[in-house]
Amino acid sequence: MSLTRRNFLQFVGTAAGAEAVHLTMQALDLAGAGAAHAAPPRLLGGSGEGTSVVILGAGVSGLAAAYELSKAGYRCTILEATGRAGGRNRTVRAGDWVEEFGGRQRVDFGEADHLYANLGAARIPYHHRAILGYCREFGVELEVFTNDNRAALFHDRERFGGKPVVARQVITDTRGYVAELLAKAVGQGALDSELTGEDKERILEMLVSYGGLNPDRLYKGSNRGGYRGAQVHAGLKTGEVNAPLDLGEILQADFWRYKLHFSHFLNQNPTLFQPVGGMDAIVKGFEKRVGRLIRYRSVVKEIRQTAGGVRVVTGNGAVEADFAVCTIPAPVLKDIPGDFSPRTRAAIGAIGFVPAVKIAFQARRRFWEEDHAIYGGISWTDQDITQIWYPPYGYHRARGIIVGGYIWDDAPGLRYGGMTPPERLRAAIAEGERVHPGYGAELEAGVSQSWRETPFQKGGWPKSGHGPPEALQRPDGAVFFAGDQATALPGWQEGAALAAHAAVNAIHERVRAK
């Protein structure tokens, strides 16, 4: 009896089920690589026995790759250049040290469990299912990260007398003016060719409700923006609604460019999460499972292809393996000698990284809560510090950690990155004073991290362009690439995890095809 591939697959399915059929199709090169790459790894236990993989970097991508491969029996070694795992997942606490090319900073926060700062990754969107899946699997407890807060502030040095204005009023008044303008267009027949009479009536009703317009369909202010003076709600007696902000001032400020709709960007949509006690809870979850595989202070000097796989030379010796998963950031990788094709080398050299800087302060009291009723969220300013983050945890406790600057644009990032750490703190306090007068007197310790000045990183995340370079989504010989730089999610742990999954699946396909 002749046995066709179809017959063979039917027999496999009858004996061992659908998963075995899928793996058999992969081995016979009948399953498309694209679908396999898109799926989370589901490798059979023991299927990687006898195969070795060296993983370059113990960031989230490297840790995820090691975890998934190890579960299938692959023999993994992780080479990490620094003395810690996590990469740009970095939580600092009392007594920690932050290293940059120019020296070291000691973290002088208090010892309480809520006094920490996430200097790297800080939030997880609800649709980042790979990272949330690891949180579930590892028992990492989550809490809501408050990204958007109507009590936070918008600040433009040239508008509203240089004073910050409350987000709820900026958002309310902008919506009101837009609704009024559209209501006028509908009412004056400007959209007659597009709308029926019934449509027009319904749209006008919607705009009155949406924008808080008065019976004449004009915007004259709304209680959604709060009441006059320090009053937010009406209280015991009917309050007097704030006069609306001047439309011209709103348009001249830069709020509308993206700050007003920041939470509408897909990766900033609520609900967002953070691990309780610090983002590095995710790293600790991986370390419990694959920490024994990590060789710290192993700086990669060369990456060489061999007849049987790869040879990675470090300052501590060389490691040979059948395959490598390289997660080294492009600004570092481009200077490491390696047997890469010209196409791969060009792709690595073309990736620019954001000169991101984060600055965190410990405050003597939670003045943002006590004085302004700000519980979590972000204030915006047109100054270099760009954002001030208020902690969405530790409410009403003594002291707190405030992010006094989160910078990602090139010019301010390079300016702050070029400062010494004490200079950064002084500059960030001076700018913070314009948002919160008396700010400096409230702060008692600070720390900063310029990711461009961080050894073995040299940047915060890949700059957005036209998507990830194709060359890094394909293996170069026995070297497979991972990290967020190989995905369309630069700067997110989800991208790092998805790239790891793609590399794991691709290695497994090749092993099965042998």
Short mmCIF file of C-alpha atoms in Angstrom, two decimals:
data_model
loop_
_atom_site.label_atom_id
_atom_site.label_comp_id
_atom_site.label_asym_id
_atom_site.label_seq_id
_atom_site.Cartn_x
_atom_site.Cartn_y
_atom_site.Cartn_z
CA MET A 1 0.00 0.00 0.00
CA SER A 2 1.43 3.39 -0.98
CA LEU A 3 1.26 5.96 1.83
CA THR A 4 0.53 9.53 0.81
CA ARG A 5 1.26 12.47 3.09
CA ARG A 6 -2.49 12.95 3.53
CA ASN A 7 -2.92 9.32 4.63
CA PHE A 8 0.04 9.61 6.97
CA LEU A 9 -1.35 12.75 8.63
CA GLN A 10 -4.74 11.05 9.06
CA PHE A 11 -3.06 8.13 10.81
CA VAL A 12 -1.08 10.50 13.07
CA GLY A 13 -4.24 12.38 13.96
CA THR A 14 -6.12 9.18 14.81
CA ALA A 15 -3.29 7.95 17.03
CA ALA A 16 -2.09 11.15 18.71
CA GLY A 17 -4.47 14.04 18.12
CA ALA A 18 -4.45 17.46 16.45
CA GLU A 19 -1.33 18.79 18.17
CA ALA A 20 0.71 15.90 16.82
CA VAL A 21 -0.68 16.54 13.35
CA HIS A 22 0.39 20.19 13.55
CA LEU A 23 3.91 19.27 14.68
CA THR A 24 4.15 16.67 11.94
CA MET A 25 3.07 19.23 9.34
CA GLN A 26 5.78 21.58 10.61
CA ALA A 27 8.38 18.82 10.28
CA LEU A 28 7.22 18.07 6.74
CA ASP A 29 7.24 21.81 5.92
CA LEU A 30 3.51 21.74 5.30
CA ALA A 31 2.63 24.32 7.96
CA GLY A 32 3.22 27.95 7.03
CA ALA A 33 5.93 29.64 9.07
CA GLY A 34 3.82 32.76 9.48
CA ALA A 35 1.10 30.99 11.45
CA ALA A 36 3.65 29.19 13.58
CA HIS A 37 5.45 32.43 14.35
CA ALA A 38 2.22 34.12 15.37
CA ALA A 39 1.26 31.43 17.86
CA PRO A 40 2.55 31.24 21.45
CA PRO A 41 5.00 28.36 21.90
CA ARG A 42 3.34 25.04 22.65
CA LEU A 43 6.29 22.72 22.37
CA LEU A 44 6.02 19.11 23.46
CA GLY A 45 7.98 18.27 26.58
CA GLY A 46 11.30 16.68 25.68
CA SER A 47 11.09 17.73 22.03
CA GLY A 48 14.24 19.85 22.38
CA GLU A 49 16.38 17.24 24.12
CA GLY A 50 19.93 17.19 22.79
CA THR A 51 19.78 20.72 21.32
CA SER A 52 21.61 23.66 22.86
CA VAL A 53 20.72 27.35 22.62
CA VAL A 54 22.73 30.32 23.85
CA ILE A 55 20.62 33.38 24.63
CA LEU A 56 22.25 36.79 24.52
CA GLY A 57 20.66 39.06 27.10
CA ALA A 58 18.56 38.43 30.24
CA GLY A 59 15.92 41.03 29.51
CA VAL A 60 12.26 40.05 29.24
CA SER A 61 12.74 38.68 25.72
CA GLY A 62 15.75 36.55 26.62
CA LEU A 63 14.10 35.27 29.78
CA ALA A 64 10.90 34.36 27.91
CA ALA A 65 12.87 32.53 25.22
CA ALA A 66 14.85 30.57 27.82
CA TYR A 67 11.69 29.69 29.74
CA GLU A 68 9.80 28.39 26.71
CA LEU A 69 12.76 26.48 25.30
CA SER A 70 13.69 24.94 28.65
CA LYS A 71 10.18 23.60 29.13
CA ALA A 72 10.66 21.60 25.92
CA GLY A 73 14.02 20.21 27.02
CA TYR A 74 16.38 22.52 25.15
CA ARG A 75 19.67 23.10 26.96
CA CYS A 76 19.86 26.88 27.42
CA THR A 77 22.57 29.25 28.57
CA ILE A 78 21.80 32.95 29.10
CA LEU A 79 24.67 35.43 28.79
CA GLU A 80 23.95 38.70 30.59
CA ALA A 81 26.42 41.60 30.41
CA THR A 82 25.35 43.23 33.69
CA GLY A 83 24.89 41.95 37.22
CA ARG A 84 21.08 41.88 37.06
CA ALA A 85 18.30 40.42 34.94
CA GLY A 86 15.46 42.41 33.42
CA GLY A 87 17.06 44.75 30.90
CA ARG A 88 14.78 47.77 30.57
CA ASN A 89 12.37 46.30 33.10
CA ARG A 90 14.00 48.20 35.98
CA THR A 91 12.54 48.85 39.41
CA VAL A 92 14.74 50.65 41.95
CA ARG A 93 14.43 50.71 45.74
CA ALA A 94 16.41 51.87 48.75
CA GLY A 95 20.07 50.95 48.47
CA ASP A 96 20.05 50.11 44.76
CA TRP A 97 22.60 51.60 42.37
CA VAL A 98 21.95 53.02 38.90
CA GLU A 99 24.94 52.73 36.57
CA GLU A 100 25.62 55.02 33.64
CA PHE A 101 28.71 55.68 31.58
CA GLY A 102 29.46 58.72 33.73
CA GLY A 103 29.25 56.96 37.08
CA ARG A 104 26.84 55.48 39.62
CA GLN A 105 23.88 56.83 41.60
CA ARG A 106 22.71 55.39 44.90
CA VAL A 107 18.97 55.21 45.45
CA ASP A 108 18.24 56.91 48.78
CA PHE A 109 14.52 56.19 49.04
CA GLY A 110 12.97 55.02 52.30
CA GLU A 111 12.50 51.35 53.13
CA ALA A 112 8.70 51.15 52.89
CA ASP A 113 7.30 48.73 50.30
CA HIS A 114 5.57 51.51 48.32
CA LEU A 115 8.74 53.60 47.91
CA TYR A 116 10.01 52.37 44.57
CA ALA A 117 10.31 53.68 41.03
CA ASN A 118 9.90 51.88 37.71
CA LEU A 119 12.65 53.56 35.67
CA GLY A 120 11.88 51.44 32.63
CA ALA A 121 8.67 49.61 31.74
CA ALA A 122 5.82 50.92 33.89
CA ARG A 123 2.43 49.87 32.49
CA ILE A 124 0.78 46.92 30.78
CA PRO A 125 -2.22 47.48 28.44
CA TYR A 126 -5.14 45.09 28.84
CA HIS A 127 -4.62 43.64 25.34
CA HIS A 128 -0.96 42.66 25.90
CA ARG A 129 -1.96 39.08 26.40
CA ALA A 130 1.49 37.47 26.34
CA ILE A 131 2.83 39.50 29.28
CA LEU A 132 -0.45 39.28 31.17
CA GLY A 133 -0.35 35.53 30.54
CA TYR A 134 3.03 35.31 32.25
CA CYS A 135 1.68 37.35 35.16
CA ARG A 136 -1.15 34.86 35.54
CA GLU A 137 1.16 31.85 35.17
CA PHE A 138 3.70 33.18 37.68
CA GLY A 139 1.13 34.44 40.19
CA VAL A 140 2.16 38.10 39.77
CA GLU A 141 -0.49 40.20 41.49
CA LEU A 142 -1.70 43.17 39.41
CA GLU A 143 -3.27 46.53 40.20
CA VAL A 144 -4.70 49.21 37.93
CA PHE A 145 -2.25 51.76 36.52
CA THR A 146 -4.01 55.14 36.33
CA ASN A 147 -2.88 56.68 33.06
CA ASP A 148 -5.52 59.35 32.59
CA ASN A 149 -6.76 61.58 35.43
CA ARG A 150 -9.09 64.55 34.98
CA ALA A 151 -7.62 66.14 38.13
CA ALA A 152 -4.10 66.22 36.66
CA LEU A 153 -2.71 69.31 34.97
CA PHE A 154 -1.88 70.71 31.54
CA HIS A 155 0.87 73.32 31.47
CA ASP A 156 2.04 75.56 28.62
CA ARG A 157 4.50 78.34 29.49
CA GLU A 158 3.03 80.72 26.88
CA ARG A 159 -0.67 80.18 27.58
CA PHE A 160 -3.09 80.85 30.45
CA GLY A 161 -0.58 83.17 32.06
CA GLY A 162 1.98 80.36 32.24
CA LYS A 163 -0.09 78.66 34.93
CA PRO A 164 -1.22 75.03 34.76
CA VAL A 165 -4.88 74.35 34.08
CA VAL A 166 -6.85 71.34 35.29
CA ALA A 167 -7.29 68.57 32.73
CA ARG A 168 -11.02 68.24 33.33
CA GLN A 169 -11.59 71.83 32.23
CA VAL A 170 -9.34 71.64 29.17
CA ILE A 171 -11.04 68.44 28.02
CA THR A 172 -14.57 69.67 28.82
CA ASP A 173 -14.13 73.04 27.13
CA THR A 174 -12.47 71.59 24.03
CA ARG A 175 -15.34 69.16 23.57
CA GLY A 176 -17.84 71.94 24.15
CA TYR A 177 -16.36 74.23 21.51
CA VAL A 178 -16.10 71.42 18.97
CA ALA A 179 -19.71 70.43 19.61
CA GLU A 180 -20.86 74.05 19.22
CA LEU A 181 -19.05 74.43 15.89
CA LEU A 182 -20.51 71.21 14.52
CA ALA A 183 -23.98 72.10 15.78
CA LYS A 184 -23.76 75.39 13.88
CA ALA A 185 -22.73 73.53 10.72
CA VAL A 186 -25.65 71.12 11.05
CA GLY A 187 -28.13 73.86 11.94
CA GLN A 188 -27.14 76.09 9.03
CA GLY A 189 -27.64 73.34 6.47
CA ALA A 190 -23.97 72.82 5.72
CA LEU A 191 -24.47 69.05 5.87
CA ASP A 192 -27.83 68.82 4.09
CA SER A 193 -26.44 66.61 1.34
CA GLU A 194 -25.16 64.13 3.93
CA LEU A 195 -28.01 64.02 6.45
CA THR A 196 -31.75 63.46 6.47
CA GLY A 197 -33.93 65.72 8.58
CA GLU A 198 -34.22 63.02 11.24
CA ASP A 199 -30.44 62.49 11.19
CA LYS A 200 -29.89 66.21 11.77
CA GLU A 201 -32.19 66.29 14.77
CA ARG A 202 -30.54 63.29 16.36
CA ILE A 203 -27.05 64.70 15.74
CA LEU A 204 -28.02 68.03 17.27
CA GLU A 205 -29.39 66.27 20.35
CA MET A 206 -26.21 64.24 20.56
CA LEU A 207 -24.00 67.34 20.28
CA VAL A 208 -25.92 69.17 23.00
CA SER A 209 -25.37 66.21 25.31
CA TYR A 210 -21.79 65.51 24.18
CA GLY A 211 -20.56 69.08 24.53
CA GLY A 212 -22.73 70.35 27.38
CA LEU A 213 -24.28 73.05 25.16
CA ASN A 214 -26.99 75.41 26.39
CA PRO A 215 -30.52 75.48 24.87
CA ASP A 216 -29.25 77.81 22.13
CA ARG A 217 -26.64 75.19 21.26
CA LEU A 218 -23.82 77.44 22.40
CA TYR A 219 -21.00 76.47 24.70
CA LYS A 220 -20.89 78.69 27.79
CA GLY A 221 -19.15 76.33 30.17
CA SER A 222 -20.20 73.13 31.92
CA ASN A 223 -20.15 71.75 35.44
CA ARG A 224 -18.17 68.84 34.02
CA GLY A 225 -15.16 71.15 34.23
CA GLY A 226 -15.75 71.96 37.91
CA TYR A 227 -16.85 75.05 39.81
CA ARG A 228 -15.28 78.42 40.54
CA GLY A 229 -12.51 78.70 43.10
CA ALA A 230 -11.03 75.59 44.67
CA GLN A 231 -14.39 73.85 44.55
CA VAL A 232 -14.66 70.78 42.34
CA HIS A 233 -18.19 69.65 43.14
CA ALA A 234 -21.18 71.79 44.13
CA GLY A 235 -21.12 70.90 47.84
CA LEU A 236 -23.95 71.95 50.13
CA LYS A 237 -25.12 74.74 47.85
CA THR A 238 -25.33 75.14 44.12
CA GLY A 239 -21.93 76.11 42.84
CA GLU A 240 -21.03 78.60 40.14
CA VAL A 241 -19.72 76.88 37.03
CA ASN A 242 -16.25 77.87 35.85
CA ALA A 243 -16.14 80.28 32.93
CA PRO A 244 -14.83 78.34 29.93
CA LEU A 245 -11.20 78.64 28.96
CA ASP A 246 -10.58 80.86 25.97
CA LEU A 247 -10.79 78.87 22.73
CA GLY A 248 -7.93 80.83 21.18
CA GLU A 249 -5.67 80.00 24.12
CA ILE A 250 -6.58 76.33 23.84
CA LEU A 251 -5.76 76.34 20.14
CA GLN A 252 -2.47 78.19 20.68
CA ALA A 253 -1.39 75.69 23.36
CA ASP A 254 -0.07 72.35 22.19
CA PHE A 255 -2.53 70.28 24.23
CA TRP A 256 -4.65 69.27 21.24
CA ARG A 257 -1.73 67.82 19.24
CA TYR A 258 -1.87 64.55 21.20
CA LYS A 259 -2.02 65.22 24.95
CA LEU A 260 -5.81 65.60 25.01
CA HIS A 261 -6.33 62.24 23.33
CA PHE A 262 -3.28 60.40 24.73
CA SER A 263 -5.51 57.75 26.31
CA HIS A 264 -7.07 57.09 22.89
CA PHE A 265 -3.84 55.63 21.53
CA LEU A 266 -4.28 51.87 21.45
CA ASN A 267 -1.45 51.05 23.85
CA GLN A 268 -2.59 53.77 26.27
CA ASN A 269 -6.25 52.66 26.39
CA PRO A 270 -7.64 51.78 29.79
CA THR A 271 -7.52 49.38 31.45
CA LEU A 272 -3.77 49.38 32.11
CA PHE A 273 -2.02 47.39 34.83
CA GLN A 274 1.15 47.24 36.86
CA PRO A 275 2.45 44.48 39.14
CA VAL A 276 1.92 45.18 42.84
CA GLY A 277 5.22 46.29 44.38
CA GLY A 278 7.10 47.00 41.14
CA MET A 279 7.37 45.94 37.51
CA ASP A 280 10.32 43.68 38.28
CA ALA A 281 7.88 41.17 39.81
CA ILE A 282 7.67 39.80 36.26
CA VAL A 283 11.45 39.42 36.07
CA LYS A 284 11.47 37.71 39.47
CA GLY A 285 8.87 35.27 38.15
CA PHE A 286 11.17 34.32 35.28
CA GLU A 287 14.22 34.19 37.55
CA LYS A 288 12.57 31.58 39.77
CA ARG A 289 12.26 29.35 36.74
CA VAL A 290 15.36 30.05 34.64
CA GLY A 291 17.63 32.12 36.89
CA ARG A 292 20.03 29.18 37.23
CA LEU A 293 20.76 29.45 33.50
CA ILE A 294 22.05 33.03 33.68
CA ARG A 295 25.78 33.81 33.55
CA TYR A 296 26.12 37.38 34.82
CA ARG A 297 28.89 39.81 33.82
CA SER A 298 29.29 37.91 30.55
CA VAL A 299 29.97 40.66 28.03
CA VAL A 300 29.62 39.44 24.44
CA LYS A 301 32.75 40.21 22.41
CA GLU A 302 32.09 38.24 19.21
CA ILE A 303 29.28 36.25 17.58
CA ARG A 304 30.59 33.66 15.14
CA GLN A 305 28.89 31.10 12.93
CA THR A 306 30.35 27.59 12.99
CA ALA A 307 29.76 24.45 10.97
CA GLY A 308 27.58 23.11 13.77
CA GLY A 309 25.94 26.30 14.98
CA VAL A 310 27.35 29.35 16.78
CA ARG A 311 30.27 30.35 18.97
CA VAL A 312 29.83 33.35 21.26
CA VAL A 313 33.00 34.82 22.72
CA THR A 314 32.70 36.68 26.03
CA GLY A 315 35.17 38.24 28.43
CA ASN A 316 34.84 35.05 30.48
CA GLY A 317 35.44 32.55 27.68
CA ALA A 318 33.43 31.16 24.78
CA VAL A 319 30.10 29.33 24.56
CA GLU A 320 29.22 27.04 21.66
CA ALA A 321 25.67 26.03 20.88
CA ASP A 322 23.46 24.76 18.09
CA PHE A 323 21.52 28.04 17.98
CA ALA A 324 21.59 31.55 19.43
CA VAL A 325 18.77 33.94 20.32
CA CYS A 326 20.17 37.46 20.19
CA THR A 327 18.27 40.14 22.14
CA ILE A 328 21.16 42.62 22.39
CA PRO A 329 19.87 46.17 21.63
CA ALA A 330 20.86 47.37 18.16
CA PRO A 331 22.97 50.35 19.37
CA VAL A 332 25.16 47.85 21.26
CA LEU A 333 24.97 44.98 18.77
CA LYS A 334 26.18 47.08 15.85
CA ASP A 335 29.62 47.38 17.48
CA ILE A 336 30.06 43.66 18.24
CA PRO A 337 32.03 41.73 15.58
CA GLY A 338 29.89 38.98 14.12
CA ASP A 339 29.42 36.80 11.07
CA PHE A 340 26.22 38.48 9.94
CA SER A 341 25.14 38.98 6.35
CA PRO A 342 25.41 42.51 4.92
CA ARG A 343 21.60 42.68 4.98
CA THR A 344 21.46 41.86 8.67
CA ARG A 345 24.31 44.19 9.52
CA ALA A 346 22.64 47.04 7.63
CA ALA A 347 19.34 46.44 9.44
CA ILE A 348 21.05 46.51 12.82
CA GLY A 349 22.88 49.72 11.99
CA ALA A 350 19.72 51.43 10.76
CA ILE A 351 17.76 51.11 14.02
CA GLY A 352 17.82 54.33 16.04
CA PHE A 353 16.91 54.30 19.72
CA VAL A 354 15.01 56.92 21.72
CA PRO A 355 17.19 58.86 24.23
CA ALA A 356 14.65 58.29 26.99
CA VAL A 357 15.18 59.68 30.50
CA LYS A 358 13.18 59.05 33.66
CA ILE A 359 13.56 61.03 36.88
CA ALA A 360 11.96 59.98 40.16
CA PHE A 361 11.70 61.80 43.48
CA GLN A 362 10.69 60.79 46.97
CA ALA A 363 8.36 63.38 48.52
CA ARG A 364 8.06 64.07 52.24
CA ARG A 365 4.28 64.05 51.92
CA ARG A 366 1.85 63.19 49.16
CA PHE A 367 1.14 66.81 48.32
CA TRP A 368 -0.53 65.89 45.00
CA GLU A 369 -3.22 64.02 46.95
CA GLU A 370 -3.48 66.34 49.96
CA ASP A 371 -3.41 69.67 48.10
CA HIS A 372 -4.81 68.82 44.64
CA ALA A 373 -6.82 65.59 45.04
CA ILE A 374 -4.71 63.98 42.32
CA TYR A 375 -4.72 60.20 42.74
CA GLY A 376 -2.59 58.68 40.01
CA GLY A 377 -2.45 59.89 36.43
CA ILE A 378 -0.16 62.20 34.48
CA SER A 379 0.31 65.96 34.23
CA TRP A 380 1.73 67.42 31.02
CA THR A 381 4.06 70.36 30.45
CA ASP A 382 5.73 71.83 27.38
CA GLN A 383 9.03 71.89 29.27
CA ASP A 384 11.75 69.28 28.80
CA ILE A 385 10.48 67.03 31.61
CA THR A 386 7.31 66.50 29.51
CA GLN A 387 5.33 64.55 32.12
CA ILE A 388 4.88 64.23 35.88
CA TRP A 389 3.46 60.89 37.03
CA TYR A 390 1.59 60.45 40.30
CA PRO A 391 1.78 56.99 41.88
CA PRO A 392 -1.41 54.90 41.52
CA TYR A 393 -0.61 52.99 44.70
CA GLY A 394 0.24 53.70 48.34
CA TYR A 395 -2.64 56.15 48.64
CA HIS A 396 -2.67 58.26 51.84
CA ARG A 397 0.52 56.64 53.13
CA ALA A 398 3.44 58.66 54.45
CA ARG A 399 5.69 59.80 51.62
CA GLY A 400 5.50 58.72 48.02
CA ILE A 401 7.51 58.41 44.81
CA ILE A 402 6.62 60.83 42.04
CA VAL A 403 8.04 60.56 38.53
CA GLY A 404 9.28 64.11 38.06
CA GLY A 405 10.16 63.74 34.41
CA TYR A 406 9.59 61.26 31.60
CA ILE A 407 11.39 62.40 28.45
CA TRP A 408 11.50 60.73 25.05
CA ASP A 409 11.89 63.43 22.40
CA ASP A 410 15.40 63.70 20.97
CA ALA A 411 16.36 67.27 21.91
CA PRO A 412 15.30 67.22 25.58
CA GLY A 413 16.43 63.61 25.96
CA LEU A 414 19.90 64.51 24.74
CA ARG A 415 19.99 67.62 26.93
CA TYR A 416 19.09 65.73 30.08
CA GLY A 417 21.21 62.74 29.13
CA GLY A 418 24.22 65.04 28.82
CA MET A 419 23.79 66.36 32.37
CA THR A 420 25.30 64.83 35.48
CA PRO A 421 22.73 63.12 37.74
CA PRO A 422 22.71 66.01 40.26
CA GLU A 423 22.23 68.49 37.41
CA ARG A 424 19.26 66.48 36.13
CA LEU A 425 17.59 66.55 39.53
CA ARG A 426 18.07 70.31 39.88
CA ALA A 427 16.78 70.97 36.36
CA ALA A 428 13.74 68.71 36.84
CA ILE A 429 12.89 70.41 40.15
CA ALA A 430 13.13 73.87 38.54
CA GLU A 431 10.74 72.80 35.77
CA GLY A 432 8.44 71.04 38.22
CA GLU A 433 8.11 74.28 40.19
CA ARG A 434 6.19 75.79 37.27
CA VAL A 435 3.63 73.01 37.51
CA HIS A 436 3.54 72.71 41.31
CA PRO A 437 4.79 75.89 43.07
CA GLY A 438 6.78 74.91 46.16
CA TYR A 439 7.65 71.56 44.55
CA GLY A 440 11.33 71.54 45.49
CA ALA A 441 10.64 71.96 49.20
CA GLU A 442 8.49 68.80 49.14
CA LEU A 443 11.23 66.52 47.74
CA GLU A 444 13.90 64.75 49.77
CA ALA A 445 15.63 62.25 47.44
CA GLY A 446 15.89 61.67 43.73
CA VAL A 447 17.33 59.37 41.08
CA SER A 448 17.43 59.44 37.29
CA GLN A 449 18.19 57.08 34.44
CA SER A 450 19.26 58.14 30.98
CA TRP A 451 18.84 54.99 28.95
CA ARG A 452 21.12 56.38 26.23
CA GLU A 453 23.88 56.66 28.85
CA THR A 454 23.21 53.18 30.26
CA PRO A 455 25.86 50.55 29.46
CA PHE A 456 24.68 47.65 27.31
CA GLN A 457 21.47 49.55 26.42
CA LYS A 458 22.41 52.89 24.79
CA GLY A 459 18.77 53.89 24.37
CA GLY A 460 15.25 53.51 25.66
CA TRP A 461 13.53 51.70 22.77
CA PRO A 462 13.61 51.59 18.96
CA LYS A 463 12.26 54.68 17.26
CA SER A 464 9.00 54.15 15.43
CA GLY A 465 9.37 54.06 11.68
CA HIS A 466 7.89 51.83 9.03
CA GLY A 467 7.78 48.73 11.20
CA PRO A 468 10.48 46.33 12.32
CA PRO A 469 13.34 45.52 9.93
CA GLU A 470 12.52 42.33 8.05
CA ALA A 471 16.08 41.13 8.44
CA LEU A 472 15.65 40.81 12.21
CA GLN A 473 12.53 38.70 11.80
CA ARG A 474 14.54 36.08 9.95
CA PRO A 475 17.44 34.01 11.24
CA ASP A 476 20.95 34.75 10.04
CA GLY A 477 22.44 31.28 9.91
CA ALA A 478 22.01 29.81 13.38
CA VAL A 479 21.33 33.19 15.00
CA PHE A 480 17.71 34.18 15.65
CA PHE A 481 16.78 37.68 16.77
CA ALA A 482 14.38 38.77 19.49
CA GLY A 483 13.68 41.81 21.66
CA ASP A 484 11.14 44.55 20.98
CA GLN A 485 13.35 45.83 18.15
CA ALA A 486 12.24 42.82 16.08
CA THR A 487 8.53 43.70 16.40
CA ALA A 488 5.98 46.39 15.63
CA LEU A 489 5.65 47.04 19.40
CA PRO A 490 8.88 48.91 20.20
CA GLY A 491 9.18 49.94 23.82
CA TRP A 492 6.69 47.40 25.16
CA GLN A 493 7.35 44.19 27.06
CA GLU A 494 4.67 42.58 24.92
CA GLY A 495 6.85 43.15 21.87
CA ALA A 496 9.79 41.55 23.69
CA ALA A 497 7.71 38.49 24.60
CA LEU A 498 6.20 38.10 21.12
CA ALA A 499 9.65 38.30 19.52
CA ALA A 500 10.86 35.60 21.92
CA HIS A 501 7.91 33.40 20.98
CA ALA A 502 8.64 33.86 17.27
CA ALA A 503 12.31 32.92 17.77
CA VAL A 504 11.40 29.87 19.87
CA ASN A 505 8.91 28.62 17.29
CA ALA A 506 11.35 29.20 14.43
CA ILE A 507 14.14 27.30 16.19
CA HIS A 508 11.76 24.47 16.95
CA GLU A 509 10.66 24.30 13.32
CA ARG A 510 14.24 23.96 12.19
CA VAL A 511 14.99 21.25 14.75
CA ARG A 512 11.89 19.32 13.74
CA ALA A 513 12.85 19.60 10.07
CA LYS A 514 16.23 17.92 10.57
#
